[in-house]
């Protein structure tokens, strides 16, 4: 009973979860006069014996009275299971609930199969009663493979999640040490904390044949807004933090960036374990197995199956159960909340999108590979809101060099795996490309995917070593490389103007090359020489000298015998010329 004397005639009741009746009692000076009761009835959709009495919707409390197996998505205000009832949401189906899930009745169970979703809309902390079972399959794993996990439920024990993992192969990431950051959780005794990422090695019974691990999370589903601590090491040398999607639905990475733009750099890294583990002694795991994502798009770790198709590219939707690395700007915290959650889009899970604010994207993906499986990919684009300077969220540095080959754009001498330039598109601009080859190998560069204006735009690769401009829309480009870092060999360009018209190529007469016994003299007539690189005709680097700062340079004791070599000279003004001589 609420005394409404001397108040307004409006009553705010708060949440109503059951049928409720109201009436007012008015004192008229002599007697209490009650009004007629007014009932508020909660709209209910009952599932009995295989069918709904009415179709549930966001204003309806859905009540499951008998065994339920989804045939489509379901939307409700609240979702309640009665005693002894088993309900299952099948693959790719989503249960959307505005408020609470109640599975607390005796013998009730609510199961979400792999790639299904529980999407709760309202940002209410811990509104749920009872547990769910959430299933998440890894991608195919072999013995010694790790998967990066995060729990969508409360207090999931690590050992119970993967009981056949070796006792010392449960890890979390500690940002603070300046060296080895993985910390073991012996016997998997800890419970997984919401928003925290973990890595767990494959079960012991897995052999060399690839197999899927069927992960099962059991607990109350996480929901609502909370914060998670992030750190930068005391020495300032490490800012990586391993986080994870805390919800039993996919999470939009772009919205996570928007909410946390002052806390983290707007790029994330996802482990894929596509590369086979190293020797039994060393157990080496390839840093090339981190896929990358920012506002511009994703870069993967596997080649496109054909032009325009690569299912291994991160799409900006972080699947339930998925952990990921971010780089912290400062020690502080990140926010997780329901605005980041999305319905469906829960099928891209790494062993290891559509933005809320749609922006114009014109992108291309280049891949470098060899016949033995070496692979690296970069993304370049002209994208709305990007600038030609380095932009957080549009330009992302190479995560790590790989054991074989790394491919990147160059921006202010930094290696970028994703690089976005400002609109409008200018076909006369070029983009400097670099690569690191840790093996002597033949390689192929491929235009793998295009979108936006690049669907109808020629894309050229300029080889400064061989003075070749190649149309990647017509065919892939094949070349040989020695071991080394090559940041000046390739340019990405969009017009096929002849190299002789390029302002960065000087006249042949300005650089003179002479053979003197076993030495080579390089002399510049107008500019000081900055650096010199010498290659054979297969592209193998034979000699390199930087910071010359002179108008002449002598190369001594080249161990060659009657072969053609290429001498590439770069002047202090950044101009280049390549000479051929027989040595």
Coordinates of N, CA and C in Angstrom, one line a residue, residues 344-502:
X344 N 23.3 -13.2 -33.6 CA 23.9 -14.0 -34.7 C 25.4 -13.7 -34.9
X345 N 25.9 -13.8 -36.1 CA 27.3 -13.5 -36.5 C 28.3 -14.2 -35.5
X346 N 28.0 -15.4 -35.1 CA 28.7 -16.0 -34.0 C 29.5 -17.3 -34.5
X347 N 29.8 -17.3 -35.8 CA 30.4 -18.5 -36.4 C 31.9 -18.4 -36.8
X348 N 32.5 -17.2 -36.5 CA 33.9 -17.1 -36.8 C 34.7 -17.2 -35.5
X349 N 35.1 -18.5 -35.2 CA 35.9 -18.7 -34.0 C 37.3 -19.1 -34.4
X350 N 38.3 -18.4 -33.9 CA 39.7 -18.7 -34.2 C 40.3 -19.6 -33.1
X351 N 41.2 -20.5 -33.5 CA 42.0 -21.2 -32.5 C 42.9 -20.1 -31.9
X352 N 43.0 -19.7 -32.1 CA 43.6 -18.6 -31.5 C 42.8 -18.2 -30.3
X353 N 31.8 -7.8 -41.0 CA 31.3 -7.0 -40.0 C 30.6 -5.7 -40.6
X354 N 29.9 -5.7 -40.0 CA 29.3 -4.4 -40.4 C 29.4 -3.4 -39.2
X355 N 30.0 -2.3 -39.5 CA 30.2 -1.3 -38.4 C 28.8 -0.7 -38.1
X356 N 28.7 -0.3 -36.8 CA 27.5 0.5 -36.4 C 27.4 1.7 -37.3
X357 N 28.5 2.4 -37.4 CA 28.5 3.6 -38.3 C 29.2 3.2 -39.6
X358 N 28.4 3.0 -40.6 CA 29.0 2.6 -41.9 C 29.8 3.6 -42.5
X359 N 31.0 3.3 -42.9 CA 31.9 4.2 -43.6 C 32.3 3.6 -44.9
X360 N 32.7 4.5 -45.8 CA 33.2 4.1 -47.1 C 34.5 3.4 -47.0
X361 N 34.6 2.2 -47.6 CA 35.8 1.4 -47.6 C 36.1 1.0 -49.0
X362 N 37.4 1.3 -49.5 CA 37.9 0.8 -50.8 C 39.2 0.1 -50.5
X363 N 39.2 -1.2 -50.6 CA 40.3 -2.0 -50.0 C 40.8 -3.0 -51.0
X364 N 42.1 -3.4 -50.8 CA 42.7 -4.5 -51.5 C 43.6 -5.2 -50.5
X365 N 43.7 -6.5 -50.7 CA 44.5 -7.4 -49.9 C 45.6 -8.0 -50.9
X366 N 46.9 -7.9 -50.5 CA 48.0 -8.5 -51.2 C 48.5 -9.6 -50.3
X367 N 48.9 -10.7 -51.0 CA 49.5 -11.9 -50.4 C 50.9 -12.2 -51.0
X368 N 51.8 -12.6 -50.2 CA 53.1 -13.1 -50.6 C 53.2 -14.5 -50.1
X369 N 53.7 -15.4 -51.0 CA 53.7 -16.8 -50.6 C 54.8 -17.6 -51.4
X370 N 55.1 -18.8 -50.9 CA 56.0 -19.6 -51.8 C 55.4 -21.0 -51.8
X371 N 56.0 -21.9 -52.5 CA 55.4 -23.3 -52.8 C 55.4 -24.1 -51.5
X372 N 56.2 -23.7 -50.5 CA 56.3 -24.5 -49.3 C 55.5 -24.0 -48.1
X373 N 54.6 -23.1 -48.4 CA 53.6 -22.7 -47.4 C 54.0 -21.4 -46.7
X374 N 55.1 -20.8 -47.0 CA 55.4 -19.4 -46.4 C 54.3 -18.5 -46.9
X375 N 53.8 -17.6 -46.0 CA 52.7 -16.8 -46.3 C 52.6 -15.5 -45.4
X376 N 52.3 -14.4 -46.0 CA 52.0 -13.2 -45.3 C 51.0 -12.3 -46.1
X377 N 50.2 -11.6 -45.4 CA 49.2 -10.8 -46.1 C 49.2 -9.4 -45.6
X378 N 48.8 -8.4 -46.4 CA 48.6 -7.0 -46.0 C 47.3 -6.5 -46.5
X379 N 46.8 -5.5 -45.9 CA 45.6 -4.8 -46.3 C 46.0 -3.3 -46.6
X380 N 45.6 -2.8 -47.7 CA 45.7 -1.3 -48.0 C 44.4 -0.8 -48.5
X381 N 44.0 0.4 -48.1 CA 42.8 1.0 -48.6 C 42.7 2.5 -48.6
X382 N 41.7 3.0 -49.3 CA 41.3 4.4 -49.2 C 40.0 4.3 -48.4
X383 N 39.9 4.9 -47.2 CA 38.8 4.7 -46.3 C 38.4 6.0 -45.7
X384 N 37.1 6.2 -45.6 CA 36.5 7.4 -45.0 C 37.0 7.6 -43.5
X385 N 37.4 8.8 -43.2 CA 37.9 9.2 -41.8 C 39.3 8.9 -41.6
X386 N 40.0 8.1 -42.5 CA 41.4 7.9 -42.4 C 42.2 9.1 -43.0
X387 N 43.4 9.3 -42.5 CA 44.3 10.3 -43.1 C 45.5 9.6 -43.6
X388 N 46.4 10.4 -44.3 CA 47.6 9.9 -44.8 C 48.7 9.7 -43.7
X389 N 48.4 10.3 -42.5 CA 49.3 10.1 -41.3 C 48.9 8.8 -40.7
X390 N 49.6 8.4 -39.6 CA 49.3 7.2 -38.9 C 48.0 7.4 -38.0
X391 N 47.0 6.6 -38.2 CA 45.7 6.8 -37.5 C 45.4 5.6 -36.6
X392 N 45.2 5.8 -35.4 CA 44.8 4.7 -34.5 C 43.4 4.2 -35.0
X393 N 43.4 2.9 -35.2 CA 42.1 2.3 -35.7 C 42.1 2.0 -37.2
X394 N 43.0 2.7 -37.9 CA 43.0 2.5 -39.4 C 44.4 2.0 -39.8
X395 N 45.4 2.2 -39.1 CA 46.7 1.8 -39.4 C 47.3 0.9 -38.3
X396 N 47.6 -0.3 -38.6 CA 48.1 -1.3 -37.5 C 49.5 -1.8 -37.9
X397 N 50.4 -1.7 -36.9 CA 51.7 -2.2 -37.1 C 51.7 -3.8 -37.3
X398 N 52.7 -4.2 -38.0 CA 53.0 -5.7 -38.1 C 53.1 -6.2 -36.6
X399 N 52.4 -7.3 -36.3 CA 52.4 -7.8 -35.0 C 53.8 -8.4 -34.6
X400 N 54.3 -9.2 -35.4 CA 55.6 -9.8 -35.2 C 56.2 -10.2 -36.6
X401 N 57.5 -10.3 -36.7 CA 58.1 -10.9 -37.9 C 57.9 -12.4 -37.8
X402 N 57.8 -13.1 -39.0 CA 57.5 -14.5 -39.0 C 58.7 -15.3 -39.3
X403 N 58.7 -16.6 -39.1 CA 59.9 -17.4 -39.4 C 60.3 -17.5 -40.9
X404 N 59.4 -17.1 -41.8 CA 59.7 -17.2 -43.2 C 59.6 -15.9 -43.9
X405 N 58.4 -15.3 -44.1 CA 58.3 -14.1 -44.8 C 57.2 -13.2 -44.2
X406 N 57.5 -11.9 -44.1 CA 56.6 -10.9 -43.6 C 56.4 -9.8 -44.7
X407 N 55.2 -9.4 -44.9 CA 54.8 -8.5 -46.0 C 54.1 -7.3 -45.3
X408 N 54.4 -6.0 -45.7 CA 53.8 -4.9 -45.1 C 53.9 -3.7 -45.9
X409 N 53.1 -2.7 -45.6 CA 53.3 -1.3 -46.1 C 54.2 -0.6 -45.2
X410 N 54.8 0.5 -45.7 CA 55.7 1.3 -44.9 C 55.1 2.7 -44.7
X411 N 55.0 3.2 -43.5 CA 54.5 4.5 -43.1 C 55.4 5.1 -42.1
X412 N 56.1 6.1 -42.5 CA 57.1 6.8 -41.6 C 58.1 5.8 -41.0
X413 N 58.6 4.9 -41.9 CA 59.6 3.9 -41.5 C 59.0 2.8 -40.6
X414 N 57.7 2.8 -40.4 CA 57.1 1.7 -39.6 C 56.5 0.7 -40.5
X415 N 56.5 -0.6 -40.1 CA 55.9 -1.7 -40.9 C 54.5 -1.8 -40.5
X416 N 53.6 -1.7 -41.5 CA 52.1 -1.7 -41.2 C 51.5 -2.9 -41.9
X417 N 50.8 -3.7 -41.2 CA 50.1 -4.8 -41.8 C 48.8 -4.4 -42.3
X418 N 48.2 -3.3 -41.8 CA 47.0 -2.6 -42.3 C 47.3 -1.1 -42.4
X419 N 47.1 -0.6 -43.6 CA 47.4 0.9 -43.8 C 46.2 1.4 -44.6
X420 N 45.7 2.6 -44.1 CA 44.5 3.2 -44.8 C 44.9 4.7 -45.1
X421 N 44.7 5.1 -46.3 CA 44.9 6.5 -46.8 C 43.6 7.2 -46.9
X422 N 43.7 8.6 -46.9 CA 42.6 9.5 -47.0 C 41.9 9.5 -48.4
X423 N 40.6 9.5 -48.4 CA 39.9 9.8 -49.6 C 40.1 11.3 -49.9
X424 N 40.0 11.7 -51.2 CA 39.6 10.9 -52.4 C 40.8 10.1 -52.9
X425 N 40.4 9.1 -53.7 CA 41.4 8.2 -54.3 C 42.2 9.0 -55.3
X426 N 43.5 8.8 -55.4 CA 44.4 9.5 -56.3 C 45.3 8.4 -57.0
X427 N 45.0 8.2 -58.3 CA 45.7 7.1 -59.0 C 47.2 7.3 -59.2
X428 N 47.6 8.6 -59.0 CA 49.0 8.9 -59.1 C 49.8 8.7 -57.9
X429 N 49.2 8.4 -56.8 CA 49.9 8.2 -55.5 C 50.4 6.8 -55.5
X430 N 51.5 6.5 -54.8 CA 52.1 5.2 -54.7 C 52.2 4.9 -53.2
X431 N 52.3 3.6 -52.9 CA 52.4 3.1 -51.6 C 53.6 2.2 -51.5
X432 N 54.5 2.6 -50.6 CA 55.8 1.8 -50.4 C 55.5 0.5 -49.7
X433 N 56.0 -0.6 -50.3 CA 55.8 -1.9 -49.7 C 57.2 -2.5 -49.3
X434 N 57.2 -3.3 -48.2 CA 58.4 -3.9 -47.8 C 58.2 -5.4 -47.4
X435 N 59.2 -6.1 -47.4 CA 59.1 -7.5 -47.0 C 60.4 -8.0 -46.3
X436 N 60.2 -8.9 -45.4 CA 61.4 -9.6 -44.8 C 61.4 -11.0 -45.2
X437 N 62.4 -11.5 -45.8 CA 62.6 -12.9 -46.2 C 63.6 -13.5 -45.3
X438 N 63.3 -14.5 -44.5 CA 64.2 -15.2 -43.7 C 64.7 -16.5 -44.3
X439 N 64.3 -16.7 -45.6 CA 64.7 -17.9 -46.3 C 65.1 -17.4 -47.7
X440 N 66.0 -18.1 -48.4 CA 66.3 -17.8 -49.8 C 65.3 -18.6 -50.6
X441 N 64.4 -17.9 -51.4 CA 63.2 -18.6 -51.9 C 62.7 -17.8 -53.1
X442 N 62.0 -18.6 -54.0 CA 61.1 -18.0 -55.0 C 59.8 -17.6 -54.3
X443 N 59.2 -16.5 -54.7 CA 58.0 -16.0 -54.1 C 57.0 -15.6 -55.2
X444 N 55.7 -15.5 -54.8 CA 54.6 -15.0 -55.6 C 53.9 -14.0 -54.9
X445 N 53.6 -12.8 -55.5 CA 52.7 -11.8 -54.9 C 51.4 -11.8 -55.7
X446 N 50.3 -11.8 -54.9 CA 49.0 -12.0 -55.5 C 48.0 -10.9 -55.0
X447 N 47.2 -10.4 -55.9 CA 46.1 -9.6 -55.5 C 45.0 -10.5 -55.1
X448 N 44.7 -10.6 -53.8 CA 43.8 -11.7 -53.4 C 42.3 -11.2 -53.4
X449 N 42.1 -10.0 -52.8 CA 40.7 -9.6 -52.7 C 40.7 -8.1 -52.9
X450 N 39.6 -7.6 -53.5 CA 39.3 -6.2 -53.7 C 37.9 -5.9 -53.3
X451 N 37.6 -4.6 -52.9 CA 36.3 -4.2 -52.8 C 36.2 -2.7 -53.1
X452 N 35.0 -2.1 -53.1 CA 34.9 -0.7 -53.4 C 35.4 -0.3 -54.8
X453 N 36.1 0.8 -54.9 CA 36.6 1.3 -56.2 C 37.6 0.3 -56.8
X454 N 38.3 -0.4 -56.0 CA 39.4 -1.3 -56.5 C 38.8 -2.5 -57.3
X455 N 37.5 -2.8 -57.2 CA 36.9 -3.8 -58.0 C 37.1 -3.5 -59.5
X456 N 37.2 -2.2 -59.8 CA 37.2 -1.8 -61.2 C 38.5 -0.9 -61.5
X457 N 39.5 -1.1 -60.7 CA 40.7 -0.2 -60.8 C 41.9 -1.2 -61.0
X458 N 42.7 -0.9 -62.0 CA 44.0 -1.7 -62.2 C 44.9 -1.4 -61.0
X459 N 45.6 -2.5 -60.6 CA 46.5 -2.4 -59.5 C 47.9 -2.9 -60.0
X460 N 48.9 -2.1 -59.8 CA 50.2 -2.4 -60.4 C 51.2 -2.6 -59.2
X461 N 52.2 -3.5 -59.5 CA 53.3 -3.7 -58.6 C 54.6 -3.2 -59.3
X462 N 55.3 -2.3 -58.8 CA 56.5 -1.8 -59.3 C 57.7 -2.4 -58.6
X463 N 58.5 -3.1 -59.4 CA 59.7 -3.8 -58.9 C 60.9 -2.9 -59.2
X464 N 61.4 -2.1 -58.2 CA 62.5 -1.2 -58.4 C 63.8 -1.9 -58.7
X465 N 63.9 -3.1 -58.3 CA 65.2 -3.8 -58.6 C 65.3 -4.2 -60.1
X466 N 64.2 -4.7 -60.7 CA 64.2 -5.1 -62.1 C 63.6 -4.1 -63.0
X467 N 63.2 -2.9 -62.5 CA 62.6 -1.9 -63.3 C 61.4 -2.4 -64.1
X468 N 60.5 -3.1 -63.4 CA 59.3 -3.7 -63.9 C 58.1 -3.1 -63.3
X469 N 57.0 -2.8 -64.1 CA 55.7 -2.5 -63.6 C 54.7 -3.6 -64.0
X470 N 54.1 -4.3 -63.1 CA 53.3 -5.5 -63.4 C 51.9 -5.3 -63.0
X471 N 50.9 -5.6 -63.8 CA 49.5 -5.5 -63.5 C 49.0 -6.7 -62.8
X472 N 48.7 -6.5 -61.5 CA 48.3 -7.7 -60.7 C 46.9 -8.1 -60.9
X473 N 46.1 -7.3 -61.6 CA 44.8 -7.7 -62.0 C 44.8 -8.7 -63.1
X474 N 45.9 -8.7 -63.9 CA 46.1 -9.7 -65.0 C 46.7 -11.0 -64.5
X475 N 47.7 -10.9 -63.6 CA 48.4 -12.2 -63.2 C 49.2 -11.9 -61.9
X476 N 49.6 -12.9 -61.3 CA 50.4 -12.8 -60.1 C 51.8 -12.5 -60.5
X477 N 52.6 -12.0 -59.6 CA 54.0 -11.6 -59.9 C 55.0 -12.5 -59.2
X478 N 55.9 -13.1 -59.9 CA 56.8 -14.1 -59.4 C 58.2 -13.5 -59.4
X479 N 59.0 -13.8 -58.3 CA 60.3 -13.2 -58.2 C 61.1 -14.1 -57.2
X480 N 62.4 -13.9 -57.2 CA 63.3 -14.6 -56.2 C 63.8 -13.6 -55.2
X481 N 64.0 -14.0 -54.0 CA 64.6 -13.2 -53.0 C 65.6 -13.9 -52.1
X482 N 66.7 -13.2 -51.8 CA 67.6 -13.8 -50.9 C 67.1 -13.5 -49.5
X483 N 67.9 -13.9 -48.4 CA 67.5 -13.6 -47.1 C 67.8 -12.1 -46.8
X484 N 66.9 -11.4 -46.2 CA 67.1 -10.0 -45.9 C 65.8 -9.2 -45.7
X485 N 66.0 -7.9 -45.4 CA 64.9 -7.0 -45.3 C 64.9 -6.1 -46.5
X486 N 63.8 -5.9 -47.2 CA 63.8 -5.2 -48.5 C 62.6 -4.2 -48.4
X487 N 63.0 -3.0 -48.1 CA 62.0 -1.9 -47.9 C 61.9 -1.0 -49.1
X488 N 62.8 -1.2 -50.1 CA 62.8 -0.3 -51.2 C 62.5 -1.0 -52.6
X489 N 62.3 -2.3 -52.5 CA 62.1 -3.0 -53.8 C 60.8 -2.7 -54.5
X490 N 59.7 -2.7 -53.7 CA 58.4 -2.7 -54.3 C 57.6 -1.4 -54.0
X491 N 56.8 -1.0 -55.0 CA 55.8 0.1 -54.8 C 54.5 -0.5 -55.3
X492 N 53.4 -0.1 -54.6 CA 52.1 -0.3 -55.0 C 51.6 0.9 -55.7
X493 N 51.1 0.8 -57.0 CA 50.7 1.9 -57.8 C 49.4 1.6 -58.5
X494 N 48.8 2.7 -59.1 CA 47.5 2.5 -59.7 C 47.4 3.0 -61.1
X495 N 48.6 3.5 -61.7 CA 48.7 3.8 -63.1 C 50.0 3.2 -63.6
X496 N 50.0 3.0 -64.9 CA 51.1 2.3 -65.5 C 52.0 3.2 -66.3
X497 N 52.2 4.4 -65.8 CA 53.2 5.3 -66.4 C 54.6 4.7 -66.4
X498 N 55.3 4.9 -67.5 CA 56.6 4.3 -67.7 C 57.6 4.7 -66.6
X499 N 58.4 3.8 -66.1 CA 59.3 4.1 -65.0 C 60.2 5.3 -65.4
X500 N 60.5 5.5 -66.6 CA 61.4 6.6 -67.0 C 60.8 8.0 -66.7
X501 N 59.5 8.0 -66.5 CA 58.8 9.3 -66.2 C 58.7 9.5 -64.7
X502 N 59.1 8.5 -64.0 CA 59.0 8.7 -62.5 C 60.0 9.6 -62.0

